[in-house]
């Protein structure tokens, strides 16, 4: 199953093109280090929440945009080896010398996929989600995801990925645990749905919500603390 390095990034809205160049420059190096895909997606339809949301997860300012991004690896060992190389490769130091965002508020962590259905080729729109998950609910989450995925894929989605926290650490200012308002006995989950475009996503969600397979599903997490939003990929390598 896919191993995911997931990120939430606060970027000044005026720095969109600078951030895209920064990511484009880094992508070939991550691929050289063993990554199979790198995606950076710019906020398009990200609602404000009553309890928490993706804006608050990165302490975004009014003039900033939140990005939902990830790097895929074939397994954790490849990801760990890649991160070791990233820390020592002089080319990565050059790329990171002038970051067009506040790295102190970047949220990141490693996740093991529990569901990976469909193919992401032709992705033009992404629904990203981050949620709290009981530590003992990994199997229940996998069953829930497997039961829901067909409804998305048969109603226009290209790919559905859900992943369970594996290497998610506490940060000094922001992190996934703070973002989901983690309680005792919980961790975080990270996932996304890929669509060909926003119109297909909007129409697809109406059908998904009316799909009888979605009714009666017992979600193994607190939906009131689930954060989600729609994003447009600006880098997909």
JSON list of N, CA, C and O in Angstrom, two decimals, residues 4-8 52 54 57 68-69 106-111 129-132 165 167-171 174-182 187-191 227:
[
{"chain": "A", "resi": 4, "resn": "UNK", "atom": "N", "xyz": [2.28, 7.74, 2.51]},
{"chain": "A", "resi": 4, "resn": "UNK", "atom": "CA", "xyz": [2.02, 9.14, 2.19]},
{"chain": "A", "resi": 4, "resn": "UNK", "atom": "C", "xyz": [2.71, 10.06, 3.17]},
{"chain": "A", "resi": 4, "resn": "UNK", "atom": "O", "xyz": [2.58, 9.89, 4.39]},
{"chain": "A", "resi": 5, "resn": "UNK", "atom": "N", "xyz": [3.43, 11.03, 2.65]},
{"chain": "A", "resi": 5, "resn": "UNK", "atom": "CA", "xyz": [3.92, 12.15, 3.45]},
{"chain": "A", "resi": 5, "resn": "UNK", "atom": "C", "xyz": [2.95, 13.28, 3.17]},
{"chain": "A", "resi": 5, "resn": "UNK", "atom": "O", "xyz": [2.90, 13.83, 2.06]},
{"chain": "A", "resi": 6, "resn": "UNK", "atom": "N", "xyz": [2.11, 13.60, 4.17]},
{"chain": "A", "resi": 6, "resn": "UNK", "atom": "CA", "xyz": [1.07, 14.60, 3.97]},
{"chain": "A", "resi": 6, "resn": "UNK", "atom": "C", "xyz": [1.46, 15.95, 4.55]},
{"chain": "A", "resi": 6, "resn": "UNK", "atom": "O", "xyz": [2.11, 16.02, 5.59]},
{"chain": "A", "resi": 7, "resn": "UNK", "atom": "N", "xyz": [1.02, 17.02, 3.88]},
{"chain": "A", "resi": 7, "resn": "UNK", "atom": "CA", "xyz": [1.37, 18.39, 4.29]},
{"chain": "A", "resi": 7, "resn": "UNK", "atom": "C", "xyz": [0.15, 19.30, 4.22]},
{"chain": "A", "resi": 7, "resn": "UNK", "atom": "O", "xyz": [-0.72, 19.15, 3.36]},
{"chain": "A", "resi": 8, "resn": "UNK", "atom": "N", "xyz": [0.11, 20.28, 5.12]},
{"chain": "A", "resi": 8, "resn": "UNK", "atom": "CA", "xyz": [-0.75, 21.45, 5.02]},
{"chain": "A", "resi": 8, "resn": "UNK", "atom": "C", "xyz": [0.19, 22.64, 5.11]},
{"chain": "A", "resi": 8, "resn": "UNK", "atom": "O", "xyz": [1.01, 22.72, 6.03]},
{"chain": "A", "resi": 52, "resn": "UNK", "atom": "N", "xyz": [-13.04, 23.41, 14.06]},
{"chain": "A", "resi": 52, "resn": "UNK", "atom": "CA", "xyz": [-11.70, 23.51, 13.47]},
{"chain": "A", "resi": 52, "resn": "UNK", "atom": "C", "xyz": [-11.83, 23.49, 11.96]},
{"chain": "A", "resi": 52, "resn": "UNK", "atom": "O", "xyz": [-12.89, 23.18, 11.41]},
{"chain": "A", "resi": 54, "resn": "UNK", "atom": "N", "xyz": [-9.16, 23.74, 8.01]},
{"chain": "A", "resi": 54, "resn": "UNK", "atom": "CA", "xyz": [-7.82, 23.67, 7.44]},
{"chain": "A", "resi": 54, "resn": "UNK", "atom": "C", "xyz": [-7.09, 25.01, 7.50]},
{"chain": "A", "resi": 54, "resn": "UNK", "atom": "O", "xyz": [-5.86, 25.05, 7.48]},
{"chain": "A", "resi": 57, "resn": "UNK", "atom": "N", "xyz": [-5.67, 25.12, 10.97]},
{"chain": "A", "resi": 57, "resn": "UNK", "atom": "CA", "xyz": [-4.64, 24.11, 11.15]},
{"chain": "A", "resi": 57, "resn": "UNK", "atom": "C", "xyz": [-3.24, 24.67, 10.94]},
{"chain": "A", "resi": 57, "resn": "UNK", "atom": "O", "xyz": [-2.27, 24.21, 11.55]},
{"chain": "A", "resi": 68, "resn": "UNK", "atom": "N", "xyz": [-3.02, 21.90, 0.32]},
{"chain": "A", "resi": 68, "resn": "UNK", "atom": "CA", "xyz": [-3.12, 20.49, 0.70]},
{"chain": "A", "resi": 68, "resn": "UNK", "atom": "C", "xyz": [-2.19, 19.76, -0.26]},
{"chain": "A", "resi": 68, "resn": "UNK", "atom": "O", "xyz": [-2.39, 19.79, -1.47]},
{"chain": "A", "resi": 69, "resn": "UNK", "atom": "N", "xyz": [-1.14, 19.14, 0.28]},
{"chain": "A", "resi": 69, "resn": "UNK", "atom": "CA", "xyz": [-0.15, 18.53, -0.61]},
{"chain": "A", "resi": 69, "resn": "UNK", "atom": "C", "xyz": [0.35, 17.22, -0.02]},
{"chain": "A", "resi": 69, "resn": "UNK", "atom": "O", "xyz": [0.24, 16.98, 1.18]},
{"chain": "A", "resi": 106, "resn": "UNK", "atom": "N", "xyz": [4.12, 25.00, 8.75]},
{"chain": "A", "resi": 106, "resn": "UNK", "atom": "CA", "xyz": [3.79, 23.87, 7.88]},
{"chain": "A", "resi": 106, "resn": "UNK", "atom": "C", "xyz": [3.48, 22.64, 8.73]},
{"chain": "A", "resi": 106, "resn": "UNK", "atom": "O", "xyz": [4.20, 22.32, 9.67]},
{"chain": "A", "resi": 107, "resn": "UNK", "atom": "N", "xyz": [2.39, 21.98, 8.43]},
{"chain": "A", "resi": 107, "resn": "UNK", "atom": "CA", "xyz": [1.98, 20.78, 9.14]},
{"chain": "A", "resi": 107, "resn": "UNK", "atom": "C", "xyz": [2.34, 19.57, 8.26]},
{"chain": "A", "resi": 107, "resn": "UNK", "atom": "O", "xyz": [2.05, 19.55, 7.07]},
{"chain": "A", "resi": 108, "resn": "UNK", "atom": "N", "xyz": [2.98, 18.57, 8.86]},
{"chain": "A", "resi": 108, "resn": "UNK", "atom": "CA", "xyz": [3.40, 17.42, 8.06]},
{"chain": "A", "resi": 108, "resn": "UNK", "atom": "C", "xyz": [3.41, 16.15, 8.90]},
{"chain": "A", "resi": 108, "resn": "UNK", "atom": "O", "xyz": [3.43, 16.19, 10.13]},
{"chain": "A", "resi": 109, "resn": "UNK", "atom": "N", "xyz": [3.40, 15.03, 8.21]},
{"chain": "A", "resi": 109, "resn": "UNK", "atom": "CA", "xyz": [3.47, 13.74, 8.89]},
{"chain": "A", "resi": 109, "resn": "UNK", "atom": "C", "xyz": [3.42, 12.59, 7.91]},
{"chain": "A", "resi": 109, "resn": "UNK", "atom": "O", "xyz": [3.08, 12.75, 6.74]},
{"chain": "A", "resi": 110, "resn": "UNK", "atom": "N", "xyz": [3.76, 11.40, 8.39]},
{"chain": "A", "resi": 110, "resn": "UNK", "atom": "CA", "xyz": [3.73, 10.19, 7.59]},
{"chain": "A", "resi": 110, "resn": "UNK", "atom": "C", "xyz": [2.49, 9.37, 7.87]},
{"chain": "A", "resi": 110, "resn": "UNK", "atom": "O", "xyz": [2.12, 9.18, 9.04]},
{"chain": "A", "resi": 111, "resn": "UNK", "atom": "N", "xyz": [1.87, 8.86, 6.82]},
{"chain": "A", "resi": 111, "resn": "UNK", "atom": "CA", "xyz": [0.63, 8.11, 6.94]},
{"chain": "A", "resi": 111, "resn": "UNK", "atom": "C", "xyz": [0.70, 6.84, 6.09]},
{"chain": "A", "resi": 111, "resn": "UNK", "atom": "O", "xyz": [1.21, 6.87, 4.97]},
{"chain": "A", "resi": 129, "resn": "UNK", "atom": "N", "xyz": [-9.04, 15.82, 3.08]},
{"chain": "A", "resi": 129, "resn": "UNK", "atom": "CA", "xyz": [-9.68, 15.67, 4.38]},
{"chain": "A", "resi": 129, "resn": "UNK", "atom": "C", "xyz": [-8.65, 15.28, 5.44]},
{"chain": "A", "resi": 129, "resn": "UNK", "atom": "O", "xyz": [-7.72, 14.52, 5.16]},
{"chain": "A", "resi": 130, "resn": "UNK", "atom": "N", "xyz": [-8.79, 15.85, 6.62]},
{"chain": "A", "resi": 130, "resn": "UNK", "atom": "CA", "xyz": [-7.99, 15.50, 7.79]},
{"chain": "A", "resi": 130, "resn": "UNK", "atom": "C", "xyz": [-8.96, 15.35, 8.95]},
{"chain": "A", "resi": 130, "resn": "UNK", "atom": "O", "xyz": [-9.86, 16.19, 9.12]},
{"chain": "A", "resi": 131, "resn": "UNK", "atom": "N", "xyz": [-8.81, 14.29, 9.75]},
{"chain": "A", "resi": 131, "resn": "UNK", "atom": "CA", "xyz": [-9.79, 14.04, 10.81]},
{"chain": "A", "resi": 131, "resn": "UNK", "atom": "C", "xyz": [-9.14, 13.34, 12.00]},
{"chain": "A", "resi": 131, "resn": "UNK", "atom": "O", "xyz": [-8.09, 12.71, 11.85]},
{"chain": "A", "resi": 132, "resn": "UNK", "atom": "N", "xyz": [-9.77, 13.43, 13.16]},
{"chain": "A", "resi": 132, "resn": "UNK", "atom": "CA", "xyz": [-9.27, 12.67, 14.31]},
{"chain": "A", "resi": 132, "resn": "UNK", "atom": "C", "xyz": [-9.67, 11.21, 14.14]},
{"chain": "A", "resi": 132, "resn": "UNK", "atom": "O", "xyz": [-10.72, 10.91, 13.57]},
{"chain": "A", "resi": 165, "resn": "UNK", "atom": "N", "xyz": [-2.41, 7.64, 10.54]},
{"chain": "A", "resi": 165, "resn": "UNK", "atom": "CA", "xyz": [-1.16, 8.20, 11.04]},
{"chain": "A", "resi": 165, "resn": "UNK", "atom": "C", "xyz": [-0.15, 7.12, 11.41]},
{"chain": "A", "resi": 165, "resn": "UNK", "atom": "O", "xyz": [-0.49, 6.13, 12.06]},
{"chain": "A", "resi": 167, "resn": "UNK", "atom": "N", "xyz": [3.66, 8.32, 11.44]},
{"chain": "A", "resi": 167, "resn": "UNK", "atom": "CA", "xyz": [4.79, 9.11, 11.93]},
{"chain": "A", "resi": 167, "resn": "UNK", "atom": "C", "xyz": [4.35, 10.57, 11.99]},
{"chain": "A", "resi": 167, "resn": "UNK", "atom": "O", "xyz": [4.75, 11.38, 11.17]},
{"chain": "A", "resi": 168, "resn": "UNK", "atom": "N", "xyz": [3.49, 10.88, 12.94]},
{"chain": "A", "resi": 168, "resn": "UNK", "atom": "CA", "xyz": [2.94, 12.23, 13.10]},
{"chain": "A", "resi": 168, "resn": "UNK", "atom": "C", "xyz": [3.41, 12.76, 14.44]},
{"chain": "A", "resi": 168, "resn": "UNK", "atom": "O", "xyz": [3.02, 12.24, 15.49]},
{"chain": "A", "resi": 169, "resn": "UNK", "atom": "N", "xyz": [4.22, 13.79, 14.40]},
{"chain": "A", "resi": 169, "resn": "UNK", "atom": "CA", "xyz": [4.85, 14.30, 15.61]},
{"chain": "A", "resi": 169, "resn": "UNK", "atom": "C", "xyz": [4.26, 15.63, 16.05]},
{"chain": "A", "resi": 169, "resn": "UNK", "atom": "O", "xyz": [3.64, 16.35, 15.26]},
{"chain": "A", "resi": 170, "resn": "UNK", "atom": "N", "xyz": [4.46, 15.96, 17.30]},
{"chain": "A", "resi": 170, "resn": "UNK", "atom": "CA", "xyz": [4.01, 17.25, 17.82]},
{"chain": "A", "resi": 170, "resn": "UNK", "atom": "C", "xyz": [4.97, 18.34, 17.35]},
{"chain": "A", "resi": 170, "resn": "UNK", "atom": "O", "xyz": [6.20, 18.19, 17.42]},
{"chain": "A", "resi": 171, "resn": "UNK", "atom": "N", "xyz": [4.40, 19.44, 16.87]},
{"chain": "A", "resi": 171, "resn": "UNK", "atom": "CA", "xyz": [5.20, 20.57, 16.44]},
{"chain": "A", "resi": 171, "resn": "UNK", "atom": "C", "xyz": [5.21, 21.68, 17.48]},
{"chain": "A", "resi": 171, "resn": "UNK", "atom": "O", "xyz": [4.46, 21.65, 18.45]},
{"chain": "A", "resi": 174, "resn": "UNK", "atom": "N", "xyz": [2.32, 24.36, 15.09]},
{"chain": "A", "resi": 174, "resn": "UNK", "atom": "CA", "xyz": [1.21, 23.68, 14.42]},
{"chain": "A", "resi": 174, "resn": "UNK", "atom": "C", "xyz": [1.58, 22.23, 14.19]},
{"chain": "A", "resi": 174, "resn": "UNK", "atom": "O", "xyz": [2.75, 21.87, 14.06]},
{"chain": "A", "resi": 175, "resn": "UNK", "atom": "N", "xyz": [0.57, 21.36, 14.15]},
{"chain": "A", "resi": 175, "resn": "UNK", "atom": "CA", "xyz": [0.78, 19.96, 13.80]},
{"chain": "A", "resi": 175, "resn": "UNK", "atom": "C", "xyz": [-0.58, 19.32, 13.57]},
{"chain": "A", "resi": 175, "resn": "UNK", "atom": "O", "xyz": [-1.63, 19.93, 13.80]},
{"chain": "A", "resi": 176, "resn": "UNK", "atom": "N", "xyz": [-0.59, 18.09, 13.08]},
{"chain": "A", "resi": 176, "resn": "UNK", "atom": "CA", "xyz": [-1.85, 17.40, 12.81]},
{"chain": "A", "resi": 176, "resn": "UNK", "atom": "C", "xyz": [-2.65, 17.16, 14.09]},
{"chain": "A", "resi": 176, "resn": "UNK", "atom": "O", "xyz": [-3.88, 17.20, 14.08]},
{"chain": "A", "resi": 177, "resn": "UNK", "atom": "N", "xyz": [-1.97, 16.91, 15.19]},
{"chain": "A", "resi": 177, "resn": "UNK", "atom": "CA", "xyz": [-2.67, 16.64, 16.44]},
{"chain": "A", "resi": 177, "resn": "UNK", "atom": "C", "xyz": [-3.44, 17.88, 16.91]},
{"chain": "A", "resi": 177, "resn": "UNK", "atom": "O", "xyz": [-4.59, 17.78, 17.34]},
{"chain": "A", "resi": 178, "resn": "UNK", "atom": "N", "xyz": [-2.80, 19.03, 16.87]},
{"chain": "A", "resi": 178, "resn": "UNK", "atom": "CA", "xyz": [-3.50, 20.26, 17.22]},
{"chain": "A", "resi": 178, "resn": "UNK", "atom": "C", "xyz": [-4.65, 20.51, 16.25]},
{"chain": "A", "resi": 178, "resn": "UNK", "atom": "O", "xyz": [-5.73, 20.95, 16.65]},
{"chain": "A", "resi": 179, "resn": "UNK", "atom": "N", "xyz": [-4.40, 20.25, 14.97]},
{"chain": "A", "resi": 179, "resn": "UNK", "atom": "CA", "xyz": [-5.40, 20.55, 13.94]},
{"chain": "A", "resi": 179, "resn": "UNK", "atom": "C", "xyz": [-6.71, 19.82, 14.18]},
{"chain": "A", "resi": 179, "resn": "UNK", "atom": "O", "xyz": [-7.80, 20.38, 13.99]},
{"chain": "A", "resi": 180, "resn": "UNK", "atom": "N", "xyz": [-6.63, 18.55, 14.60]},
{"chain": "A", "resi": 180, "resn": "UNK", "atom": "CA", "xyz": [-7.85, 17.75, 14.81]},
{"chain": "A", "resi": 180, "resn": "UNK", "atom": "C", "xyz": [-8.36, 17.82, 16.24]},
{"chain": "A", "resi": 180, "resn": "UNK", "atom": "O", "xyz": [-9.32, 17.15, 16.59]},
{"chain": "A", "resi": 181, "resn": "UNK", "atom": "N", "xyz": [-7.71, 18.66, 17.06]},
{"chain": "A", "resi": 181, "resn": "UNK", "atom": "CA", "xyz": [-8.06, 18.75, 18.48]},
{"chain": "A", "resi": 181, "resn": "UNK", "atom": "C", "xyz": [-8.02, 17.36, 19.11]},
{"chain": "A", "resi": 181, "resn": "UNK", "atom": "O", "xyz": [-8.99, 16.90, 19.73]},
{"chain": "A", "resi": 182, "resn": "UNK", "atom": "N", "xyz": [-6.89, 16.72, 18.96]},
{"chain": "A", "resi": 182, "resn": "UNK", "atom": "CA", "xyz": [-6.72, 15.34, 19.42]},
{"chain": "A", "resi": 182, "resn": "UNK", "atom": "C", "xyz": [-7.06, 15.19, 20.90]},
{"chain": "A", "resi": 182, "resn": "UNK", "atom": "O", "xyz": [-6.67, 15.99, 21.74]},
{"chain": "A", "resi": 187, "resn": "UNK", "atom": "N", "xyz": [-5.42, 9.74, 17.22]},
{"chain": "A", "resi": 187, "resn": "UNK", "atom": "CA", "xyz": [-4.36, 10.24, 16.35]},
{"chain": "A", "resi": 187, "resn": "UNK", "atom": "C", "xyz": [-5.06, 10.95, 15.18]},
{"chain": "A", "resi": 187, "resn": "UNK", "atom": "O", "xyz": [-6.20, 11.37, 15.31]},
{"chain": "A", "resi": 188, "resn": "UNK", "atom": "N", "xyz": [-4.38, 11.09, 14.06]},
{"chain": "A", "resi": 188, "resn": "UNK", "atom": "CA", "xyz": [-4.96, 11.77, 12.90]},
{"chain": "A", "resi": 188, "resn": "UNK", "atom": "C", "xyz": [-5.03, 10.84, 11.70]},
{"chain": "A", "resi": 188, "resn": "UNK", "atom": "O", "xyz": [-4.26, 9.89, 11.58]},
{"chain": "A", "resi": 189, "resn": "UNK", "atom": "N", "xyz": [-5.96, 11.13, 10.83]},
{"chain": "A", "resi": 189, "resn": "UNK", "atom": "CA", "xyz": [-6.07, 10.45, 9.54]},
{"chain": "A", "resi": 189, "resn": "UNK", "atom": "C", "xyz": [-6.05, 11.51, 8.44]},
{"chain": "A", "resi": 189, "resn": "UNK", "atom": "O", "xyz": [-6.44, 12.67, 8.67]},
{"chain": "A", "resi": 190, "resn": "UNK", "atom": "N", "xyz": [-5.61, 11.10, 7.25]},
{"chain": "A", "resi": 190, "resn": "UNK", "atom": "CA", "xyz": [-5.38, 12.03, 6.14]},
{"chain": "A", "resi": 190, "resn": "UNK", "atom": "C", "xyz": [-5.82, 11.33, 4.86]},
{"chain": "A", "resi": 190, "resn": "UNK", "atom": "O", "xyz": [-5.48, 10.16, 4.65]},
{"chain": "A", "resi": 191, "resn": "UNK", "atom": "N", "xyz": [-6.58, 12.02, 4.04]},
{"chain": "A", "resi": 191, "resn": "UNK", "atom": "CA", "xyz": [-7.01, 11.36, 2.81]},
{"chain": "A", "resi": 191, "resn": "UNK", "atom": "C", "xyz": [-7.47, 12.35, 1.77]},
{"chain": "A", "resi": 191, "resn": "UNK", "atom": "O", "xyz": [-7.56, 13.56, 2.01]},
{"chain": "A", "resi": 227, "resn": "UNK", "atom": "N", "xyz": [-11.91, 18.04, 9.07]},
{"chain": "A", "resi": 227, "resn": "UNK", "atom": "CA", "xyz": [-11.59, 19.21, 8.27]},
{"chain": "A", "resi": 227, "resn": "UNK", "atom": "C", "xyz": [-11.51, 18.79, 6.81]},
{"chain": "A", "resi": 227, "resn": "UNK", "atom": "O", "xyz": [-10.93, 17.76, 6.49]}
]
